[in-house]
Amino acid sequence: MSGFSLFDLNPEQEQAVRTTEGPLLILAGAGTGKTRVITMRVAFLISQGVDPSHILAVTFTNKAADEMRERLAKMIEPSQAKKVTMSTFHALCVRILRQDIEKLGWKKNFSIYDEGDQMGLIKKIITRTAAKDEKLDPNVAKNLISKAKNNGWREVSPGDEKTLAGAVFARYQAELKTLNAVDFDDLLLLAVKVLSEHADVRDRWHRRFRYLMVDEFQDTNRLQLELVSMLAKPAEGTGGRPNVAVVGDDDQSIYGWRGAEVSNILEFEAHFPDPVVVKLEQNYRSTNAILNTANFLIKNNPRRRPKKLWSSAGDGDKVRIVGMSDDRQEAEFIANEIAQRSVTESAPHEEFAILFRMNAQSRLLETNLRQLNIPYRIIGGKSFFDRREVKDLLAYANCLVNTDDDVSLLRIINTPARGISSNTVEKATDFSAKQKCSVFDVLTNEAFRGTLTKRTVESLDRFVEMLDRFETKLNTPLSDHAAVLREMMKETGYLDELKRTCKTPQEALSRETNLMDLLKSFEDYQGRSSEGLRGFLDEMSLRQEREEDDDDARGTGVTLITLHAAKGLEYPHVYLIGLEEGLLPHDRSKLEGTVDEERRLLYVGITRARRTLALSWCRHRIRYGSPMPCTPSSFIKELPPEWIIHRDATQILQAPVSEAAAKSKFGALRAAVERAAG
DNA sequence: TGCTTTATAGTTTTT
DNA sequence: CTATAAAGCA
């Protein structure tokens, strides 16, 4: 059952696993067995006598952390595996801050604001701060704030407040603090701050973690690098070297637009001097036709660590570049071909994936796949956490845990309607701003209540009493927190109101199910953790990932996915569509000077394919309703001529056909007829 | 308070 | 074109 063997590794992988002391940079190309190396390195460390609780493995996403945990549990004693800390950057920061955030002036029960909460707050501040003729896009403001936090303008200088954006930033920060809340960037920022300003805190975490590993290092931003440095670097003068192993691939850095710094991996030696550098170049995923296409393309990037993927799997089929007359033909062609190939090559639908730059491109594909009755699943889309009822319940819960959390309080203060009008709410927020206290405190403030009608005051009393009562219930020792929430949903009439406002019974059922699912997962959480509601809310805030496919069609069908979301995944047969100038590379990237990142994006897409790969481009594409002429992506000229083959969809469709191909043509014909009829 | 109309913009997305 | 958000209306 359990166990691991270094004999299963190639020489480079083995070197990566065996290098346990000092800085280590593992340059792991696509499909080179990265996760295997990381988990085996952890197992190896433990086999060498390292206390598992001294090992920290940081990942970017929960999914990656979960996968690592699972794999490790198969290699070593599960009780040992459990002691290893495997966590995302943000979850690690929450752990640090829950202990010591009071040193920075927040209370221990701080709330974590997700992007939605953050946007709500920013919008509110903009409308309050902006003069009549001034306007500021809240999205722009959000990005500015995030950039500011990541670039270390920790505080705003007085001069910055003259601009609207500067003023909004300053007020946003101040307001978060009075709300006793932090956003995602703050988690990193404040963790770095508390570690750098408090030697005792730093020492404690130093003693805790002796061996650090960081996955997807090319995606780390400046604060994440600082955090790693802070945790890894032995105190000045001790002469020790940091045991920090990072794994990543600069060629797969595709998140620069949200703060990732490729320089973290490109200039690793500057941050951690004299590291051992191991390159993993043997690929276990793709054919050499695919790998050479990828290698040849990525060579065009100037700033990179040279790498050349190779495989012992043979050459494979050439990579097809298919020219299409327009995006309709592109979708139709691909749907038809998948229908055909699933028969002639007896390839199940789940072996196919269609990759694209923009979500909007999936629409036509969906239409065509549906017409041919080909099952498909779209990765991405709306998140479970964006659903109104889920946010409402979490807001109720947040109010019980942190009464200063105005954003949550305002969300539920009159949901369902309980006689607290928007007018009253506005008065209350104004009052709280003047008094520099939370809205909840204002509700019981006599001076404020004096300005209201008797009726309104009664409504407020009922609301406050309700929150107080459930808060007390929650804090009763041994109370079942999930049951308290469930009771609250009933008693406040929220559940009834939710069902009442649904147009269809199906909708009512699905919304109620969402609520019950959330409560169920809270019960599960209570079963495995003693952190209570606060811990559950942390986990919910930090697990924002989109849920996988809708129940029944799990893991079946053709995958439709963006290039970004496809990173880390693989499919036997890949169609990569829309290789047109302006789409890939995207127009905006030329404006912003990030064409290199677009090239890496295409590189990521190409290296998803195991056996066959087709790239397509259209001569016309419908944009904003009308057809626009397109030219093939400049990246196509960068591909190796001997490993690719150019085709044209129109010619293929007109060529004499085999029986199987004839079937697909019939399908297209039937589809066309159905379209005309419908 | 909830619904309809109108305006507007329009990559990529996890924590 | 079409999704979404804000504004206006009953």
XYZ file of C-alpha atoms (C1' of nucleotides) in Angstrom:
703
model
C 0.000 0.000 0.000
C 2.340 2.668 1.198
C 5.938 3.273 0.290
C 8.000 5.046 -2.278
C 11.093 4.272 -4.265
C 13.715 6.595 -5.632
C 14.364 4.019 -8.360
C 11.215 5.175 -10.093
C 12.796 8.539 -10.747
C 14.992 9.779 -13.568
C 18.416 11.152 -12.552
C 17.298 14.794 -12.441
C 14.192 13.995 -10.461
C 16.276 11.984 -8.060
C 18.715 14.832 -7.599
C 15.809 17.144 -6.817
C 14.499 14.724 -4.218
C 17.875 14.035 -2.626
C 18.922 17.669 -2.307
C 17.534 18.425 1.117
C 19.750 21.207 2.480
C 20.090 24.787 1.289
C 18.225 26.613 -1.471
C 17.004 24.478 -4.335
C 15.452 25.594 -7.589
C 13.610 22.912 -9.496
C 12.788 24.043 -13.016
C 10.028 21.663 -13.871
C 8.843 21.854 -17.455
C 5.296 20.907 -18.379
C 4.528 17.239 -17.795
C 7.866 16.401 -16.172
C 6.443 14.844 -13.023
C 6.567 17.876 -10.808
C 3.990 16.916 -8.206
C 5.543 13.490 -7.929
C 8.927 15.026 -7.206
C 7.565 17.388 -4.562
C 5.649 14.734 -2.692
C 8.494 12.284 -2.928
C 10.895 14.892 -1.639
C 8.689 15.351 1.411
C 8.585 11.584 1.905
C 12.346 11.420 1.515
C 12.926 14.169 4.069
C 10.860 12.259 6.594
C 12.677 9.012 5.810
C 15.907 10.871 6.595
C 14.638 11.606 10.073
C 13.138 15.049 9.597
C 10.173 15.657 11.896
C 7.170 15.946 9.562
C 5.781 18.859 11.562
C 8.874 20.838 10.578
C 7.988 20.609 6.890
C 5.918 23.256 5.135
C 4.718 22.869 1.566
C 3.012 25.938 0.148
C 0.845 25.847 -2.909
C -1.171 28.336 -4.808
C -4.530 26.648 -4.829
C -6.479 24.400 -2.508
C -6.733 21.846 -5.267
C -2.960 21.523 -5.463
C -2.651 21.270 -1.685
C -5.331 18.569 -1.564
C -3.691 16.591 -4.335
C -0.320 16.716 -2.619
C -1.804 15.596 0.673
C -3.519 12.686 -1.018
C -0.406 11.557 -2.824
C 1.757 11.828 0.250
C -0.683 9.764 2.283
C -0.092 6.922 -0.161
C 3.669 7.127 0.173
C 4.174 7.286 3.902
C 2.468 6.473 7.168
C -0.793 8.496 7.123
C -0.258 9.631 10.704
C 3.112 11.066 9.649
C 1.688 12.596 6.472
C -0.925 14.438 8.517
C 1.746 16.257 10.481
C 3.180 17.889 7.367
C 1.794 21.377 6.815
C 0.412 21.615 3.298
C -1.325 24.860 2.777
C -2.033 27.666 0.381
C -0.246 30.961 0.878
C -3.428 32.578 2.057
C -4.433 29.824 4.483
C -0.968 29.936 5.996
C -1.278 33.674 6.470
C -4.629 33.252 8.185
C -2.982 30.876 10.641
C -0.260 33.380 11.354
C -2.694 36.262 11.708
C -5.273 34.500 13.867
C -2.512 34.230 16.458
C -0.893 37.617 16.279
C -2.942 40.134 14.331
C -3.671 42.019 17.549
C -0.113 43.306 17.344
C -1.206 45.196 14.226
C -4.402 46.637 15.668
C -7.015 44.199 14.361
C -9.068 41.969 16.592
C -8.534 38.232 16.493
C -11.971 37.549 15.062
C -11.354 39.581 11.896
C -13.427 38.829 8.800
C -11.925 37.961 5.456
C -13.452 39.882 2.569
C -13.618 38.207 -0.776
C -13.633 40.083 -4.041
C -17.379 40.676 -3.894
C -17.280 42.153 -0.406
C -14.275 44.200 -1.427
C -16.061 45.578 -4.464
C -19.098 46.473 -2.417
C -16.983 48.448 -0.004
C -15.039 50.189 -2.754
C -18.224 51.203 -4.571
C -19.644 52.604 -1.383
C -16.507 54.628 -0.721
C -16.343 55.949 -4.263
C -19.894 57.252 -4.202
C -19.230 58.875 -0.866
C -15.881 60.391 -1.802
C -16.216 61.410 -5.433
C -17.267 64.941 -6.386
C -20.099 65.347 -8.890
C -17.983 65.517 -12.032
C -15.478 62.920 -10.852
C -15.838 59.289 -11.662
C -13.736 56.256 -10.932
C -14.374 52.760 -12.215
C -14.568 50.546 -9.111
C -12.761 47.811 -11.005
C -9.906 50.142 -11.771
C -9.825 51.228 -8.148
C -9.751 47.625 -6.985
C -6.814 46.831 -9.240
C -4.981 49.942 -8.114
C -5.468 49.034 -4.488
C -4.274 45.507 -5.091
C -1.240 46.704 -6.981
C -0.456 49.204 -4.269
C -0.585 46.542 -1.588
C 1.556 44.197 -3.606
C 4.164 46.791 -4.367
C 4.668 47.752 -0.807
C 3.092 51.168 -0.660
C 1.942 49.999 2.708
C 0.556 53.351 3.658
C -0.580 56.200 1.507
C 1.494 59.323 1.615
C -0.544 62.505 2.221
C 0.126 63.726 -1.314
C -1.590 60.700 -2.794
C -4.841 61.579 -1.126
C -5.271 64.548 -3.400
C -6.213 62.248 -6.234
C -9.537 60.476 -6.038
C -7.902 57.084 -6.335
C -5.498 57.899 -3.523
C -8.292 59.127 -1.303
C -10.366 56.045 -1.986
C -7.391 53.836 -1.179
C -6.767 55.632 2.099
C -10.410 55.465 3.126
C -10.685 51.865 2.057
C -7.813 50.853 4.288
C -9.124 52.846 7.223
C -12.601 51.445 6.803
C -11.427 47.844 6.595
C -9.732 48.297 9.918
C -12.826 49.655 11.630
C -14.815 46.810 10.113
C -12.232 44.473 11.606
C -11.817 42.953 8.190
C -8.992 42.181 5.785
C -8.975 41.469 2.063
C -6.987 38.759 0.291
C -4.003 40.999 -0.316
C -4.009 42.052 3.337
C -3.635 38.454 4.400
C -0.226 38.400 2.742
C 0.643 41.982 3.522
C -0.204 41.784 7.200
C 1.406 38.393 7.680
C 4.642 39.771 6.222
C 4.249 42.813 8.418
C 3.726 40.942 11.654
C 6.674 38.662 10.888
C 9.019 41.476 10.002
C 8.086 43.762 12.874
C 7.916 41.192 15.641
C 10.991 39.074 16.190
C 9.210 36.825 18.659
C 6.547 35.920 16.125
C 9.170 35.358 13.461
C 11.215 33.131 15.782
C 8.209 31.052 16.638
C 7.419 30.298 13.009
C 11.101 29.775 12.281
C 11.354 27.106 14.884
C 8.210 25.546 13.529
C 9.239 25.232 9.871
C 12.736 23.989 9.045
C 12.068 22.822 5.505
C 10.066 24.887 3.037
C 8.757 23.939 -0.359
C 6.922 26.225 -2.734
C 4.965 25.004 -5.717
C 4.261 27.032 -8.885
C 6.900 29.513 -7.891
C 6.537 31.400 -11.178
C 3.097 32.501 -9.998
C 4.244 34.066 -6.752
C 3.928 37.793 -6.326
C 6.182 40.112 -4.460
C 4.520 39.646 -1.095
C 4.571 35.890 -1.419
C 8.291 35.964 -2.099
C 8.765 38.181 0.936
C 6.783 35.766 3.059
C 8.866 32.819 1.869
C 12.093 34.725 2.509
C 10.908 35.721 5.933
C 9.995 32.170 6.898
C 13.040 30.532 5.340
C 15.937 32.820 6.112
C 17.828 31.923 9.264
C 18.510 34.833 11.593
C 21.375 37.152 10.648
C 24.766 35.926 11.744
C 23.790 32.324 12.388
C 25.536 31.349 9.192
C 22.883 28.759 8.328
C 21.406 28.511 4.855
C 17.682 28.528 4.192
C 16.221 25.132 3.374
C 13.885 26.366 0.727
C 12.997 24.345 -2.343
C 10.947 26.035 -5.021
C 9.383 24.348 -8.001
C 8.183 26.122 -11.076
C 8.456 26.859 -14.761
C 9.054 30.383 -15.983
C 7.656 29.353 -19.369
C 4.296 28.732 -17.750
C 4.021 32.077 -16.033
C 0.638 33.324 -17.229
C -0.626 35.303 -14.270
C 1.496 38.422 -14.549
C -1.687 40.454 -15.019
C -2.718 39.673 -11.483
C 0.579 40.422 -9.855
C 2.728 37.331 -10.417
C 6.386 38.234 -10.844
C 8.313 35.996 -13.246
C 11.423 37.680 -11.931
C 10.967 35.734 -8.686
C 11.974 32.576 -10.493
C 14.224 34.171 -13.135
C 16.290 35.876 -10.461
C 16.031 33.197 -7.830
C 19.787 33.322 -7.218
C 19.504 36.954 -6.183
C 16.976 36.092 -3.486
C 18.590 32.839 -2.345
C 22.299 32.776 -3.232
C 24.079 29.682 -4.529
C 21.146 27.363 -4.935
C 21.302 23.927 -6.460
C 19.465 24.219 -9.781
C 17.810 21.150 -11.245
C 16.128 21.116 -14.631
C 13.420 18.577 -15.319
C 13.112 18.273 -19.087
C 12.017 14.721 -19.679
C 8.331 14.888 -20.421
C 6.016 11.984 -19.683
C 2.958 13.401 -21.340
C 3.277 14.295 -24.995
C 4.695 13.191 -28.315
C 7.818 14.850 -29.698
C 5.840 16.561 -32.458
C 3.917 18.395 -29.762
C 6.956 19.068 -27.564
C 9.080 20.350 -30.437
C 6.284 22.665 -31.500
C 6.164 23.998 -27.953
C 9.960 24.267 -27.659
C 10.285 26.079 -30.954
C 7.611 28.604 -30.050
C 8.845 29.422 -26.569
C 12.427 29.940 -27.781
C 11.164 33.299 -29.042
C 10.787 34.620 -25.526
C 13.757 36.717 -24.496
C 13.699 36.452 -20.711
C 13.661 32.802 -19.803
C 15.658 29.930 -18.443
C 16.473 27.800 -21.478
C 14.758 24.436 -21.411
C 14.047 21.789 -23.991
C 11.354 19.248 -23.357
C 11.834 15.787 -24.801
C 10.064 12.518 -24.568
C 10.750 8.868 -25.214
C 7.224 8.431 -26.522
C 8.081 8.822 -30.216
C 7.297 11.523 -32.758
C 3.539 11.119 -33.047
C 1.299 12.894 -35.554
C 2.235 16.304 -36.840
C 0.499 19.264 -35.288
C -2.287 20.470 -37.568
C -2.870 24.136 -38.266
C -6.348 24.456 -39.715
C -7.554 27.581 -41.465
C -11.295 28.242 -41.167
C -13.464 30.627 -43.108
C -15.151 31.898 -39.942
C -15.856 31.046 -36.326
C -19.045 29.219 -37.245
C -17.139 26.882 -39.487
C -14.490 26.473 -36.809
C -17.039 25.285 -34.248
C -18.877 23.112 -36.755
C -15.668 21.554 -38.057
C -14.401 20.677 -34.615
C -17.726 19.312 -33.394
C -18.001 17.169 -36.522
C -14.474 15.936 -36.270
C -14.875 14.952 -32.634
C -18.067 13.071 -33.514
C -16.192 11.284 -36.254
C -13.002 10.559 -34.356
C -14.813 9.251 -31.331
C -16.061 6.506 -33.666
C -13.097 5.895 -35.988
C -10.481 6.104 -33.247
C -12.862 4.795 -30.605
C -11.832 7.689 -28.404
C -14.238 8.509 -25.565
C -15.486 12.082 -25.525
C -13.581 12.916 -22.356
C -10.319 12.466 -24.250
C -11.029 15.657 -26.184
C -10.577 19.195 -24.989
C -11.183 22.487 -26.726
C -9.037 25.351 -25.454
C -9.683 29.033 -26.056
C -8.523 32.472 -24.996
C -11.885 33.927 -23.963
C -14.923 32.357 -22.306
C -17.178 33.929 -24.926
C -15.654 31.588 -27.509
C -17.275 28.565 -25.906
C -20.775 29.571 -27.006
C -20.602 28.485 -30.621
C -18.852 25.288 -29.623
C -21.640 24.494 -27.208
C -24.284 25.030 -29.844
C -22.573 22.737 -32.301
C -21.745 20.026 -29.801
C -25.326 20.016 -28.606
C -26.617 19.664 -32.139
C -24.547 16.536 -32.609
C -25.542 15.221 -29.182
C -21.967 15.251 -27.988
C -21.756 15.585 -24.207
C -19.523 18.361 -22.982
C -18.621 20.202 -19.815
C -17.503 23.751 -19.402
C -14.866 24.473 -16.821
C -15.238 27.836 -15.128
C -18.357 29.920 -15.019
C -20.339 30.953 -12.000
C -19.029 30.080 -8.616
C -21.063 28.441 -5.884
C -20.058 31.349 -3.694
C -21.498 33.928 -6.043
C -24.968 32.610 -5.394
C -27.128 35.000 -3.514
C -28.410 32.584 -0.882
C -24.921 31.281 -0.115
C -23.588 34.789 0.357
C -26.562 35.674 2.534
C -26.102 32.734 4.852
C -22.382 33.413 5.119
C -23.190 37.049 5.873
C -25.532 36.012 8.703
C -22.799 33.787 10.069
C -20.186 36.515 9.745
C -22.372 38.891 11.737
C -22.504 36.462 14.627
C -18.751 36.045 14.656
C -17.684 39.651 14.025
C -20.321 42.253 14.832
C -18.075 44.984 13.433
C -18.447 43.483 9.967
C -20.722 46.135 8.455
C -20.613 44.729 4.937
C -22.180 41.490 6.132
C -24.523 43.289 8.507
C -25.841 45.595 5.801
C -26.342 42.660 3.508
C -28.784 40.995 5.878
C -30.136 43.863 7.951
C -33.333 43.927 5.919
C -33.182 40.525 4.263
C -35.838 39.347 4.609
C -37.697 42.641 4.974
C -38.083 43.426 8.668
C -39.057 47.069 8.639
C -35.590 48.591 8.416
C -35.775 50.809 5.362
C -32.892 51.842 3.145
C -33.373 55.308 4.572
C -32.785 54.077 8.098
C -29.778 52.079 6.952
C -28.310 55.140 5.296
C -28.769 57.171 8.466
C -27.115 54.427 10.463
C -24.069 54.227 8.196
C -23.659 57.998 8.248
C -23.880 57.962 11.997
C -21.353 55.154 12.275
C -18.952 57.039 10.010
C -19.179 60.128 12.235
C -18.880 58.179 15.470
C -16.169 55.919 14.086
C -17.928 52.839 15.318
C -19.613 49.886 13.674
C -23.154 50.022 12.350
C -24.153 47.350 14.832
C -23.099 49.608 17.690
C -25.114 52.451 16.182
C -28.272 50.354 16.292
C -28.250 50.432 20.100
C -27.032 54.034 20.368
C -29.673 56.181 22.070
C -28.655 59.379 20.255
C -29.202 57.653 16.951
C -32.437 55.982 17.970
C -33.801 59.348 19.032
C -33.909 60.394 15.382
C -36.153 57.484 14.391
C -39.811 56.655 14.655
C -40.991 54.364 17.410
C -41.867 51.745 14.844
C -38.390 51.684 13.349
C -36.769 51.503 16.769
C -38.891 48.453 17.512
C -37.749 46.807 14.314
C -34.137 47.520 15.193
C -34.635 46.083 18.659
C -36.073 42.900 17.255
C -33.113 42.590 14.881
C -30.498 43.259 17.552
C -32.211 40.920 19.962
C -32.247 38.210 17.321
C -28.533 38.548 16.574
C -27.666 38.663 20.278
C -29.688 35.593 20.998
C -28.091 33.520 18.252
C -24.670 34.803 19.181
C -25.226 33.609 22.729
C -26.416 30.239 21.457
C -23.324 29.979 19.314
C -21.032 30.722 22.221
C -22.685 28.237 24.530
C -20.185 25.455 25.169
C -20.764 22.321 23.093
C -23.419 23.987 20.966
C -24.058 22.604 17.503
C -23.154 25.576 15.351
C -24.698 24.199 12.204
C -27.975 23.669 14.043
C -27.871 27.255 15.278
C -27.512 28.531 11.728
C -30.275 26.286 10.483
C -32.565 27.543 13.221
C -31.682 31.101 12.346
C -32.598 30.579 8.692
C -35.995 29.304 9.802
C -36.715 31.796 12.529
C -35.720 34.902 10.598
C -38.015 33.723 7.824
C -35.096 33.826 5.430
C -35.729 30.388 4.029
C -39.431 31.080 3.413
C -38.665 34.423 1.856
C -36.055 32.849 -0.401
C -38.496 30.260 -1.675
C -41.280 32.792 -2.035
C -39.249 35.034 -4.355
C -38.336 32.233 -6.750
C -40.129 32.190 -10.064
C -40.148 28.439 -10.535
C -40.345 25.562 -8.067
C -37.121 24.195 -9.557
C -35.326 27.401 -8.729
C -36.697 27.346 -5.180
C -35.545 23.791 -4.755
C -32.076 24.454 -6.097
C -31.598 27.495 -3.885
C -32.771 25.628 -0.840
C -30.450 22.775 -1.765
C -27.550 25.197 -1.993
C -28.266 26.376 1.532
C -28.587 22.847 2.822
C -25.358 21.881 1.054
C -23.598 24.725 2.771
C -24.949 23.703 6.165
C -24.016 20.115 5.415
C -20.443 21.050 4.635
C -20.356 22.998 7.875
C -21.445 19.863 9.721
C -18.677 17.939 7.980
C -16.250 20.634 8.988
C -17.333 20.429 12.619
C -16.654 16.717 12.451
C -13.021 17.192 11.500
C -12.091 20.440 13.167
C -12.437 22.182 16.485
C -12.133 25.671 15.059
C -15.897 26.250 15.084
C -17.776 28.714 12.949
C -14.839 31.115 12.677
C -12.673 28.366 11.185
C -15.407 27.315 8.812
C -15.870 30.857 7.570
C -12.115 31.124 7.005
C -12.198 27.981 4.965
C -15.173 29.214 2.967
C -13.454 32.523 2.269
C -10.303 30.769 1.169
C -12.058 28.166 -0.923
C -13.406 30.312 -3.651
C -12.694 27.897 -6.434
C -15.444 27.156 -8.862
C -17.139 23.901 -8.192
C -16.615 21.125 -10.652
C -19.186 20.110 -13.198
C -22.854 19.780 -12.383
C -23.501 16.565 -10.470
C -24.573 13.957 -13.041
C -22.170 14.604 -15.928
C -19.097 14.269 -13.738
C -15.945 13.780 -15.725
C -17.693 12.851 -18.930
C -17.831 14.589 -22.243
C -15.657 16.961 -24.195
C -13.968 19.600 -22.052
C -14.360 23.266 -22.966
C -11.840 25.348 -21.081
C -9.855 28.571 -21.209
C -6.105 28.428 -21.692
C -5.581 29.854 -18.228
C -7.795 27.319 -16.526
C -6.173 24.474 -18.456
C -2.787 24.946 -16.816
C -1.812 21.782 -15.008
C -4.333 19.633 -16.899
C -3.825 17.269 -19.821
C -5.926 15.673 -22.553
C -5.138 13.067 -25.223
C -6.616 15.241 -27.976
C -6.553 18.995 -27.907
C -8.116 21.603 -30.173
C -6.746 25.059 -29.560
C -8.946 27.587 -31.305
C -8.881 31.223 -32.306
C -5.189 31.634 -33.175
C -5.730 35.047 -34.621
C -3.863 38.272 -34.248
C -5.799 40.271 -31.701
C -7.199 37.270 -29.870
C -4.006 35.286 -29.234
C -1.981 37.402 -28.757
C -4.810 39.512 -27.432
C -4.967 43.113 -28.625
C -4.646 44.416 -25.119
C -1.399 42.543 -24.550
C 0.252 44.505 -27.350
C -0.902 47.711 -25.753
C 0.418 46.602 -22.402
C 3.608 45.068 -23.767
C 2.860 41.577 -22.504
C 3.040 39.598 -25.738
C 5.616 37.287 -24.114
C 2.974 36.208 -21.649
C 0.555 35.503 -24.497
C 3.240 33.324 -26.060
C 3.568 31.448 -22.802
C -0.198 31.077 -22.764
C -0.080 29.384 -26.143
C 2.839 27.314 -24.887
C 0.764 26.166 -21.938
C -2.064 25.267 -24.320
C 0.169 23.249 -26.644
C 1.719 21.296 -23.801
C -1.702 20.163 -22.553
C -1.950 17.703 -25.443
C -0.841 14.123 -24.990
C -1.239 12.646 -28.479
C -2.822 14.954 -31.041
C -3.093 18.683 -31.360
C -4.907 20.923 -33.804
C -4.606 24.701 -33.851
C -7.188 26.697 -35.726
C -7.625 30.235 -36.979
C -10.444 32.001 -38.780
C -10.452 34.474 -41.647
C -13.518 36.140 -40.162
C -14.882 36.227 -36.654
C -18.087 37.724 -35.283
C -17.146 40.430 -32.838
C -19.799 42.471 -31.083
C -22.390 41.244 -33.534
C -20.716 41.863 -36.852
C -18.151 39.785 -38.771
C -14.624 41.190 -38.651
C -11.762 40.076 -40.893
C -8.919 38.312 -39.056
C -5.333 37.413 -39.801
C -3.565 34.330 -38.480
C -1.707 34.788 -35.209
C 1.892 35.879 -35.567
C 2.734 32.944 -33.305
C 1.907 30.508 -36.118
C 4.967 31.692 -38.028
C 7.071 30.804 -35.000
C 6.211 27.105 -35.108
C 8.658 24.537 -36.541
C 7.721 23.791 -40.187
C 8.875 20.168 -40.022
C 6.538 19.342 -37.138
C 3.382 21.051 -38.333
C 1.044 20.667 -41.266
C -1.210 23.395 -42.679
C -4.759 22.533 -43.679
C -7.874 24.338 -44.706
C -11.243 23.330 -43.361
C -13.112 24.160 -46.551
C -10.843 21.891 -48.594
C -11.056 19.080 -46.092
C -14.831 19.303 -46.175
C -14.868 19.143 -49.960
C -12.345 16.337 -50.300
C -13.603 12.849 -51.222
C -14.621 11.179 -48.037
C -14.296 7.857 -46.301
C -17.383 6.224 -44.868
C -16.763 7.627 -41.420
C -16.097 11.075 -42.795
C -19.294 10.786 -44.794
C -21.154 10.188 -41.549
C -19.835 13.407 -40.124
C -20.803 15.269 -43.262
C -24.246 13.868 -42.907
C -24.263 15.125 -39.354
C -23.300 18.586 -40.527
C -25.974 18.468 -43.184
C -28.571 17.393 -40.698
C -27.428 20.094 -38.328
C -27.769 22.653 -41.087
C -31.253 21.432 -41.883
C -32.235 21.555 -38.241
C -30.903 25.069 -37.979
C -32.889 26.145 -40.974
C -35.996 24.480 -39.563
C -35.533 25.850 -36.050
C -40.078 47.114 -2.911
C -39.707 44.759 -6.853
C -39.793 44.939 -11.663
C -38.869 46.763 -16.309
C -36.227 49.651 -19.200
C -32.016 51.582 -20.675
C -27.114 52.178 -20.989
C -22.750 50.370 -21.581
C -18.936 47.713 -22.239
C -16.743 43.813 -23.930
C -9.352 38.938 -21.517
C -7.542 35.750 -18.591
C -9.100 34.179 -12.315
C -7.518 32.013 -7.432
C -7.075 33.364 -2.842
C -24.722 40.551 -30.049
C -25.593 39.948 -25.128
C -24.749 40.200 -20.272
C -24.972 43.031 -16.659
C -25.655 46.979 -13.887
C -27.750 51.104 -12.833
C -31.746 53.961 -13.156
C -36.429 54.731 -13.503
C -41.185 53.451 -12.731
C -45.507 51.503 -10.734
